[in-house]
Amino acid sequence: MMLMASATVATTAYASSHREAPYITSQPKVDGTDFYMFRSYEANRQNFVTLIANYLPLQDAYGGPNYFSLDPNALYEIHLDNNGDAVEDITFQFRFKNTLKDLKVPVGGKMTSIPLVNLPPQGNVPTLNVAESFTVTMVKGPRRGANSSRQLLTNAAGGGSTFTKPVDNIGNKSIPNYASYANQFIYNVDIPGCSTQGKIFVGQRKDSFVVNLGETFDLINIANPVGSESVERDDLADKNVTTLAMEIPSSCLTAGNEKVIGGWTTASVRQARLINPKPGSNNSSASKEGGPWAQVSRLGMPLVNEVIIGLKDKDKFNASQPKDDAQFADYVTNPSLPFLIEALFQTPAPTNFPRTDLVTAFLTGVPGLNQPANVKGSEMLRLNTSDVPPVPAANQNRLGVVAGDNAGFPNGRRPGDDVVDIELRVAMGLLCHAGLGVCSPDDAKAGTLGFTDGAIQQASQFNSTFPYLKTPLAGATSTN
């Protein structure tokens, strides 16, 4: 269901959710790229759920002098629905602040402000000219509800509610051991109403998505789409991303007897922005933001807005909420991707309409696995938090549920789940051969073929401990 939607959108950038809609291309700081939600598979953490929301795509490691801070005028959110009604019951809201220290050096008898974000380090600690910090607010109830409760998460070591974000990986001369430096910003946190502590990390990471980007959007210019799964180039191999990672006790996310939670991420900006034609020396004076929040990014299931939603509705989808997803149902029940694959490669597309198999996988969850007892059809990741034990990284199958690994996608999503290959195969009717009763094998003649983009993704490409995603690529590797 998700390689490309039609030839008319073939120029849209493709990478789980990088630059997926016309408007968001102009707002990279609030562009949500990937969302992961899975039972923690780090040793002795099986009673926790890890949530990872990535933003700000296609970061070149050498992107100085300002690098990739998040937007202090934006609202970044992770939403969780724990009763199946497609309305958030818990939201974690992230707000950021940049503080300019205005470091100066003596030049000809005058102290002159430096043009860089740092000076030479003290050991492994960078001397920063800009400090980036953040807060996390837990909202119980609808995120905009007047009667919802709001409380800040606090640092278990000291009780403060403001956390520091590590600077991006400038290079080995500025930060000799970035992995060790960044690990200092993994915080144990106290969560309102929860008796067990969780964890938070916010910072730059190596981009976690793997995709053969250029050839995919050149009308799937792959010699054999059912050929080798590991012969094509990963076009994101040299890119970084900014990660908001949380590890929360499962019991603090569920409600009553319902074991399944749904999740999605958003980003919002203020409705009004006034550009200052004569900004002062304070960077924040370049514009003035105001008015209510306006949602401009949304991400749950990977690749939906890129390759399912029609070009005319992509901005509309980014501004929408799961409870209103009936307006987009035709894109799932009558998808254009299988039609295009058939036209390009003469592999027959499924013939069951409406595509109830895709509704099951992406809008309701799979019965007996990750479908809530009282579910309203809507697009989001869904995770069974207790019935399916997490699988250690060494034993994970990159194809998740369709390969018998029920701890993987679409039962949540782990970093090593190869969602491109999974969704291609599901789009072409693999679930019609799974005995679910949603369609028959005769409806999907090509349903058992191993469709692939040729760029493999698997658990070995990631760490096995929180925050799981790899250390970001350095802007410079020389230490001269």
Coordinates of C-alpha atoms in Angstrom, one line a residue:
M1 CA 0.0 0.0 0.0
M2 CA 2.7 2.4 -0.1
L3 CA 5.4 2.8 -2.7
M4 CA 3.7 5.5 -4.8
A5 CA 0.2 6.5 -5.4
S6 CA 0.1 7.3 -9.1
A7 CA 2.3 8.7 -11.8
T8 CA 0.8 12.2 -11.1
V9 CA 2.6 12.3 -7.7
A10 CA 5.8 10.6 -8.8
T11 CA 7.9 13.7 -8.0
T12 CA 6.9 13.8 -4.3
A13 CA 9.9 12.9 -2.1
Y14 CA 9.6 9.4 -0.7
A15 CA 11.0 8.3 2.7
S16 CA 8.5 7.2 5.2
S17 CA 7.2 10.7 5.7
H18 CA 9.8 13.1 4.5
R19 CA 8.5 16.1 2.5
E20 CA 5.2 14.2 1.8
A21 CA 2.8 17.1 1.2
P22 CA 3.1 20.4 -0.7
Y23 CA 2.9 22.8 2.3
I24 CA 5.2 20.8 4.7
T25 CA 8.1 21.1 2.2
S26 CA 8.3 24.8 3.3
Q27 CA 8.3 23.9 7.0
P28 CA 11.0 21.3 7.5
K29 CA 11.4 21.9 11.2
V30 CA 7.9 20.6 11.8
D31 CA 7.9 17.8 9.2
G32 CA 7.3 14.5 11.0
T33 CA 9.3 11.7 9.2
D34 CA 8.9 8.4 11.1
F35 CA 6.9 7.2 14.1
Y36 CA 7.8 4.0 16.0
M37 CA 5.8 2.4 18.8
F38 CA 6.8 -1.0 20.2
R39 CA 7.3 -3.1 23.3
S40 CA 10.8 -2.4 24.5
Y41 CA 13.1 -5.2 23.5
E42 CA 16.1 -4.0 25.6
A43 CA 16.8 -6.7 28.2
N44 CA 14.5 -6.5 31.3
R45 CA 12.4 -3.7 29.8
Q46 CA 9.5 -5.8 28.4
N47 CA 7.0 -3.9 30.5
F48 CA 7.7 -0.6 28.8
V49 CA 6.5 0.8 25.5
T50 CA 9.0 2.8 23.4
L51 CA 7.7 5.8 21.4
I52 CA 10.0 7.4 18.8
A53 CA 8.9 10.4 16.8
N54 CA 11.4 11.8 14.2
Y55 CA 11.3 15.3 12.7
L56 CA 13.2 17.5 10.4
P57 CA 14.2 15.3 7.5
L58 CA 17.2 15.0 5.2
Q59 CA 19.7 16.6 7.5
D60 CA 23.2 16.7 6.0
A61 CA 25.7 16.1 8.8
Y62 CA 27.8 19.1 7.6
G63 CA 24.8 21.5 7.8
G64 CA 26.5 24.3 9.7
P65 CA 26.8 26.9 11.0
N66 CA 23.3 26.7 12.4
Y67 CA 22.6 23.0 12.1
F68 CA 19.2 21.7 12.9
S69 CA 17.4 23.1 16.0
L70 CA 13.7 22.5 16.3
D71 CA 11.2 25.3 16.2
P72 CA 10.6 27.1 19.5
N73 CA 7.4 28.5 18.1
A74 CA 6.0 25.0 17.3
L75 CA 4.2 22.3 19.2
Y76 CA 5.4 18.7 18.8
E77 CA 3.0 16.0 20.0
I78 CA 2.7 12.2 20.4
H79 CA -0.9 11.1 20.8
L80 CA -2.2 7.8 22.3
D81 CA -5.7 6.4 22.0
N82 CA -6.3 3.7 24.6
N83 CA -10.0 2.9 24.1
G84 CA -10.3 2.6 20.3
D85 CA -12.5 5.7 19.7
A86 CA -9.9 7.4 17.5
V87 CA -9.6 10.3 19.9
E88 CA -6.4 10.9 21.9
D89 CA -6.6 10.0 25.6
I90 CA -2.9 10.8 26.4
T91 CA -0.8 13.3 24.6
F92 CA 2.9 14.2 25.2
Q93 CA 3.6 17.8 24.2
F94 CA 7.1 18.9 23.5
R95 CA 8.1 22.6 23.5
F96 CA 11.6 23.9 22.7
K97 CA 13.6 27.0 23.6
N98 CA 16.9 28.2 22.1
T99 CA 19.1 30.4 24.3
L100 CA 21.8 32.5 22.7
K101 CA 24.9 32.8 24.9
D102 CA 26.6 35.3 22.6
L103 CA 30.1 34.0 23.1
K104 CA 32.8 36.6 22.2
V105 CA 36.5 36.6 21.5
P106 CA 39.0 39.5 21.9
V107 CA 39.9 41.0 18.5
G108 CA 42.1 44.1 18.3
G109 CA 41.0 45.3 21.7
K110 CA 37.3 44.6 21.2
M111 CA 35.1 41.7 22.2
T112 CA 33.5 40.4 19.0
S113 CA 30.6 38.0 18.9
I114 CA 31.5 34.7 17.2
P115 CA 29.6 33.5 14.0
L116 CA 29.5 29.8 15.1
V117 CA 27.5 27.7 17.5
N118 CA 30.6 26.6 19.4
L119 CA 34.1 27.3 20.5
P120 CA 36.8 24.6 21.2
P121 CA 35.6 22.0 23.7
Q122 CA 36.6 21.3 27.2
G123 CA 37.5 17.7 27.0
N124 CA 34.5 15.9 25.5
V125 CA 32.1 18.7 26.3
P126 CA 31.4 21.3 23.6
T127 CA 31.6 25.0 24.4
L128 CA 28.2 26.0 23.0
N129 CA 27.1 29.4 21.8
V130 CA 23.4 28.3 21.7
A131 CA 21.7 26.1 24.2
E132 CA 18.6 24.2 23.2
S133 CA 16.2 23.0 26.0
F134 CA 12.7 21.5 26.1
T135 CA 9.8 20.7 28.3
V136 CA 7.3 17.8 28.0
T137 CA 3.7 18.2 29.2
M138 CA 1.4 15.2 29.6
V139 CA -2.2 15.9 28.7
K140 CA -4.9 13.5 29.8
G141 CA -8.0 13.9 27.7
P142 CA -8.5 15.6 24.3
R143 CA -5.4 17.7 23.7
R144 CA -7.4 20.9 23.2
G145 CA -10.1 20.0 25.7
A146 CA -10.9 22.6 28.4
N147 CA -11.3 19.9 31.0
S148 CA -8.2 17.9 30.2
S149 CA -5.5 17.8 32.8
R150 CA -2.0 19.0 32.0
Q151 CA 1.2 18.2 34.0
L152 CA 4.9 18.5 33.3
L153 CA 7.2 15.5 33.3
T154 CA 10.1 16.0 35.7
N155 CA 13.7 14.9 35.9
A156 CA 14.0 12.0 38.4
A157 CA 17.4 13.4 39.3
G158 CA 16.5 16.7 40.9
G159 CA 12.9 17.3 39.9
G160 CA 13.3 20.0 37.3
S161 CA 11.0 20.2 34.3
T162 CA 13.4 21.7 31.8
F163 CA 15.6 19.3 29.9
T164 CA 18.7 20.0 27.8
K165 CA 19.0 18.7 24.2
P166 CA 22.5 17.8 23.0
V167 CA 23.9 19.8 20.1
D168 CA 24.0 18.1 16.7
N169 CA 27.1 16.1 15.7
I170 CA 29.2 19.0 14.5
G171 CA 32.3 16.9 14.1
N172 CA 35.1 15.0 15.9
K173 CA 37.1 18.1 16.7
S174 CA 34.2 19.8 18.4
I175 CA 32.9 16.7 20.2
P176 CA 35.6 13.9 20.2
N177 CA 33.2 11.2 21.4
Y178 CA 29.7 12.1 20.3
A179 CA 28.0 8.8 21.5
S180 CA 29.3 9.3 25.0
Y181 CA 28.3 12.9 25.0
A182 CA 24.8 12.3 23.8
N183 CA 24.2 9.5 26.3
Q184 CA 24.4 12.1 29.1
F185 CA 21.0 13.4 27.8
I186 CA 19.1 10.2 28.4
Y187 CA 16.9 11.2 31.3
N188 CA 15.0 9.1 33.8
V189 CA 11.7 10.9 34.3
D190 CA 8.8 11.0 36.7
I191 CA 5.5 10.7 34.9
P192 CA 2.3 12.2 36.4
G193 CA 0.1 9.5 37.8
C194 CA 2.6 6.7 37.1
S195 CA 4.4 4.9 39.9
T196 CA 7.3 3.7 37.7
Q197 CA 9.8 6.0 36.1
G198 CA 10.2 6.3 32.3
K199 CA 13.0 7.6 30.0
I200 CA 13.3 10.5 27.6
F201 CA 15.9 11.4 25.0
V202 CA 15.7 14.2 22.4
G203 CA 18.5 14.8 20.0
Q204 CA 20.0 14.1 16.6
R205 CA 20.2 10.5 15.3
K206 CA 21.2 8.8 12.1
D207 CA 18.1 8.7 9.9
S208 CA 16.3 5.5 10.7
F209 CA 14.5 4.9 7.4
V210 CA 15.9 2.8 4.6
V211 CA 14.7 3.3 1.0
N212 CA 15.8 3.2 -2.6
L213 CA 14.5 6.8 -3.0
G214 CA 15.5 7.9 -6.5
E215 CA 14.6 4.8 -8.4
T216 CA 11.4 4.3 -6.5
F217 CA 10.0 7.6 -7.6
D218 CA 11.2 7.3 -11.1
L219 CA 8.1 5.2 -11.8
I220 CA 9.5 2.3 -9.7
N221 CA 12.6 2.1 -11.9
I222 CA 13.7 -1.2 -10.4
A223 CA 14.8 -3.9 -12.7
N224 CA 13.0 -6.6 -10.8
P225 CA 10.4 -5.6 -8.1
V226 CA 10.2 -9.2 -6.9
G227 CA 14.0 -9.7 -7.0
S228 CA 16.8 -9.3 -4.5
E229 CA 15.9 -7.5 -1.3
S230 CA 19.4 -6.0 -0.7
V231 CA 20.9 -4.9 -3.9
E232 CA 19.7 -1.3 -4.2
R233 CA 21.2 1.9 -2.6
D234 CA 19.7 3.4 0.6
D235 CA 19.4 7.0 -0.4
L236 CA 19.1 8.1 3.2
A237 CA 22.4 6.5 4.3
D238 CA 24.1 9.8 4.6
K239 CA 21.3 11.7 6.4
N240 CA 20.5 12.5 10.0
V241 CA 17.1 13.3 11.7
T242 CA 16.0 14.8 15.0
T243 CA 14.4 12.2 17.4
L244 CA 12.0 12.6 20.3
A245 CA 12.2 9.3 22.1
M246 CA 10.2 8.1 25.2
E247 CA 10.1 4.9 27.1
I248 CA 6.9 4.6 29.2
P249 CA 5.6 1.8 31.5
S250 CA 2.8 0.0 29.6
S251 CA 0.5 0.2 32.6
C252 CA 0.6 4.0 32.4
L253 CA -0.7 4.0 28.8
T254 CA -3.5 1.5 28.8
A255 CA -7.0 1.9 30.3
G256 CA -9.3 -0.7 31.9
N257 CA -9.1 -4.1 30.2
E258 CA -8.1 -2.8 26.8
K259 CA -4.6 -3.9 25.9
V260 CA -4.3 -2.2 22.6
I261 CA -3.2 1.4 22.2
G262 CA -3.1 3.5 19.1
G263 CA -0.6 6.2 18.4
W264 CA 0.3 9.0 16.0
T265 CA 2.3 12.2 16.0
T266 CA 1.6 15.7 14.9
A267 CA 3.3 19.1 14.8
S268 CA 1.5 22.5 14.9
V269 CA 2.4 26.1 14.4
R270 CA 0.6 29.3 15.3
Q271 CA -2.0 30.5 12.8
A272 CA -0.4 34.0 12.5
R273 CA 3.1 34.9 11.6
L274 CA 4.4 38.5 11.2
I275 CA 7.8 38.9 9.6
N276 CA 9.9 41.7 11.1
P277 CA 11.5 43.6 8.2
K278 CA 14.1 45.0 10.5
P279 CA 15.0 42.2 13.0
G280 CA 17.2 43.1 15.9
S281 CA 20.2 41.3 17.3
N282 CA 18.1 38.7 19.1
N283 CA 17.4 35.9 16.7
S284 CA 13.8 35.5 17.9
S285 CA 12.9 39.0 16.7
A286 CA 12.9 37.9 13.1
S287 CA 9.2 37.1 13.4
K288 CA 6.2 37.2 15.7
E289 CA 3.9 34.2 16.1
G290 CA 0.4 34.3 17.5
G291 CA -3.1 32.9 17.4
P292 CA -4.5 29.4 17.9
W293 CA -2.4 26.3 17.0
A294 CA -2.8 25.0 13.4
Q295 CA -1.7 21.4 12.8
V296 CA 0.5 21.0 9.8
S297 CA 2.0 17.5 10.2
R298 CA 0.5 14.1 11.0
L299 CA 2.0 10.6 11.0
G300 CA 0.8 7.3 12.2
M301 CA 1.2 4.4 9.8
P302 CA 4.2 4.9 7.6
L303 CA 3.9 6.0 4.0
V304 CA 0.2 6.8 4.0
N305 CA 0.3 10.4 3.0
E306 CA 3.1 9.9 0.5
V307 CA 1.6 7.1 -1.5
I308 CA -2.1 6.6 -0.6
I309 CA -3.6 10.1 -0.2
G310 CA -4.2 11.9 -3.4
L311 CA -2.1 15.0 -4.1
K312 CA -5.1 17.3 -3.8
D313 CA -5.7 16.0 -0.2
K314 CA -2.2 15.7 1.2
D315 CA -2.2 19.0 3.1
K316 CA -5.7 18.3 4.3
F317 CA -4.6 14.9 5.7
N318 CA -1.7 16.6 7.6
A319 CA -4.2 18.9 9.2
S320 CA -6.8 16.2 10.1
Q321 CA -7.5 14.0 13.1
P322 CA -8.0 10.2 13.1
K323 CA -11.6 10.5 14.2
D324 CA -12.4 12.2 10.9
D325 CA -10.7 9.7 8.6
A326 CA -13.9 8.5 6.9
Q327 CA -13.3 11.3 4.5
F328 CA -10.1 9.5 3.2
A329 CA -11.6 6.0 3.1
D330 CA -11.7 5.7 -0.7
Y331 CA -7.9 6.0 -0.8
V332 CA -7.6 2.8 1.2
T333 CA -10.6 0.8 -0.2
N334 CA -9.7 1.7 -3.8
P335 CA -6.0 2.3 -3.8
S336 CA -4.2 3.4 -7.0
L337 CA -0.7 1.9 -6.1
P338 CA -1.6 -1.7 -7.1
F339 CA -3.1 -0.4 -10.4
L340 CA 0.2 1.3 -11.2
I341 CA 2.3 -1.8 -10.3
E342 CA 0.2 -3.9 -12.6
A343 CA 0.6 -1.4 -15.4
L344 CA 4.3 -1.2 -15.0
F345 CA 5.2 -4.8 -14.4
Q346 CA 2.2 -6.9 -15.6
T347 CA 1.7 -8.3 -12.1
P348 CA -2.1 -8.6 -11.5
A349 CA -3.5 -6.2 -8.9
P350 CA -6.0 -7.5 -6.3
T351 CA -9.6 -7.5 -7.5
N352 CA -11.5 -7.4 -4.2
F353 CA -13.3 -4.1 -3.8
P354 CA -13.6 -2.5 -1.3
R355 CA -10.1 -3.6 -0.1
T356 CA -11.2 -4.9 3.3
D357 CA -7.8 -6.5 3.7
L358 CA -6.2 -3.0 3.7
V359 CA -8.9 -1.7 6.0
T360 CA -8.0 -4.4 8.5
A361 CA -4.3 -3.8 8.3
F362 CA -4.3 0.0 8.4
L363 CA -7.6 1.3 9.8
T364 CA -8.8 -1.2 12.4
G365 CA -6.0 -3.5 13.4
V366 CA -5.9 -7.3 12.9
P367 CA -8.5 -9.2 14.9
G368 CA -7.0 -11.2 17.7
L369 CA -3.7 -9.3 17.5
N370 CA -4.0 -5.5 17.7
Q371 CA -7.6 -4.6 17.1
P372 CA -9.3 -2.9 20.1
A373 CA -12.5 -4.4 21.4
N374 CA -14.5 -1.3 20.3
V375 CA -12.7 0.2 17.4
K376 CA -13.5 3.1 15.1
G377 CA -11.8 2.8 11.8
S378 CA -9.0 5.4 11.6
E379 CA -5.4 5.6 10.5
M380 CA -2.8 5.1 13.3
L381 CA -0.3 2.6 14.6
R382 CA -1.8 0.1 16.9
L383 CA 0.1 -2.0 19.5
N384 CA -0.9 -4.9 21.7
T385 CA 1.0 -4.0 24.9
S386 CA 0.8 -7.3 26.7
D387 CA -0.3 -10.4 24.7
V388 CA 2.7 -10.6 22.4
P389 CA 6.1 -10.6 24.1
P390 CA 8.9 -8.4 22.6
V391 CA 11.4 -10.3 20.4
P392 CA 15.1 -9.6 21.0
A393 CA 16.8 -7.8 18.1
A394 CA 18.8 -10.9 17.0
N395 CA 15.6 -12.9 16.5
Q396 CA 13.4 -10.3 14.9
N397 CA 12.1 -10.9 11.4
R398 CA 12.2 -7.7 9.4
L399 CA 8.9 -8.6 7.7
G400 CA 7.0 -8.6 11.1
V401 CA 3.6 -10.1 11.3
V402 CA 3.4 -11.4 7.7
A403 CA 6.5 -13.5 8.4
G404 CA 5.2 -14.8 11.8
D405 CA 6.9 -12.3 14.0
N406 CA 3.8 -10.8 15.7
A407 CA 5.8 -8.4 17.8
G408 CA 6.5 -6.4 14.6
F409 CA 4.7 -4.2 12.1
P410 CA 1.8 -3.7 11.8
N411 CA 1.5 -4.6 15.5
G412 CA 3.2 -1.3 16.3
R413 CA 6.4 -0.6 14.4
R414 CA 10.1 -1.3 15.4
P415 CA 13.1 0.4 13.8
G416 CA 14.1 -2.8 12.0
D417 CA 10.7 -3.5 10.5
D418 CA 11.1 -3.2 6.7
V419 CA 7.8 -1.4 6.2
V420 CA 8.3 -0.7 2.5
D421 CA 8.5 -4.4 1.6
I422 CA 5.8 -5.3 4.0
E423 CA 3.4 -2.7 2.7
L424 CA 4.2 -3.4 -0.9
R425 CA 3.3 -7.1 -0.3
V426 CA 0.1 -6.2 1.6
A427 CA -0.9 -3.8 -1.1
M428 CA -0.6 -6.6 -3.7
G429 CA -2.8 -8.9 -1.6
L430 CA -0.7 -10.9 0.8
L431 CA -3.4 -10.8 3.4
C432 CA -5.8 -12.6 1.0
H433 CA -3.5 -15.6 1.5
A434 CA -3.4 -15.3 5.3
G435 CA -6.7 -17.0 6.2
L436 CA -8.1 -13.9 7.8
G437 CA -11.4 -14.1 6.0
V438 CA -11.1 -10.6 4.6
C439 CA -10.6 -11.8 1.0
S440 CA -9.7 -15.0 -0.8
P441 CA -6.5 -16.1 -2.6
D442 CA -8.3 -15.9 -5.9
D443 CA -8.7 -12.1 -5.3
A444 CA -4.9 -11.6 -5.3
K445 CA -3.1 -13.6 -7.9
A446 CA 0.2 -11.9 -7.1
G447 CA -0.3 -11.8 -3.4
T448 CA 2.5 -14.2 -2.5
L449 CA 5.2 -12.6 -4.6
G450 CA 8.1 -11.0 -2.7
F451 CA 7.7 -7.4 -3.7
T452 CA 10.6 -5.2 -2.6
D453 CA 12.3 -1.8 -3.2
G454 CA 15.7 -3.6 -3.0
A455 CA 16.9 -1.7 0.0
I456 CA 16.8 -3.9 3.1
Q457 CA 16.0 -2.8 6.6
Q458 CA 16.5 -5.0 9.7
A459 CA 17.1 -4.9 13.4
S460 CA 20.9 -5.3 13.1
Q461 CA 21.1 -1.7 11.7
F462 CA 20.1 -0.3 15.1
N463 CA 21.1 -0.4 18.7
S464 CA 19.4 -2.8 21.1
T465 CA 19.1 -0.3 23.9
F466 CA 17.1 2.9 24.3
P467 CA 16.9 5.1 22.3
Y468 CA 17.7 2.4 19.8
L469 CA 18.5 4.7 16.8
K470 CA 22.1 5.1 15.9
T471 CA 24.5 7.9 16.7
P472 CA 24.2 10.6 14.0
L473 CA 26.7 11.0 11.3
A474 CA 29.4 13.5 12.1
G475 CA 29.8 16.7 10.1
A476 CA 33.5 16.1 10.0
T477 CA 35.4 12.9 10.9
S478 CA 39.0 14.3 10.9
T479 CA 40.5 15.3 14.3
N480 CA 43.3 17.6 12.8

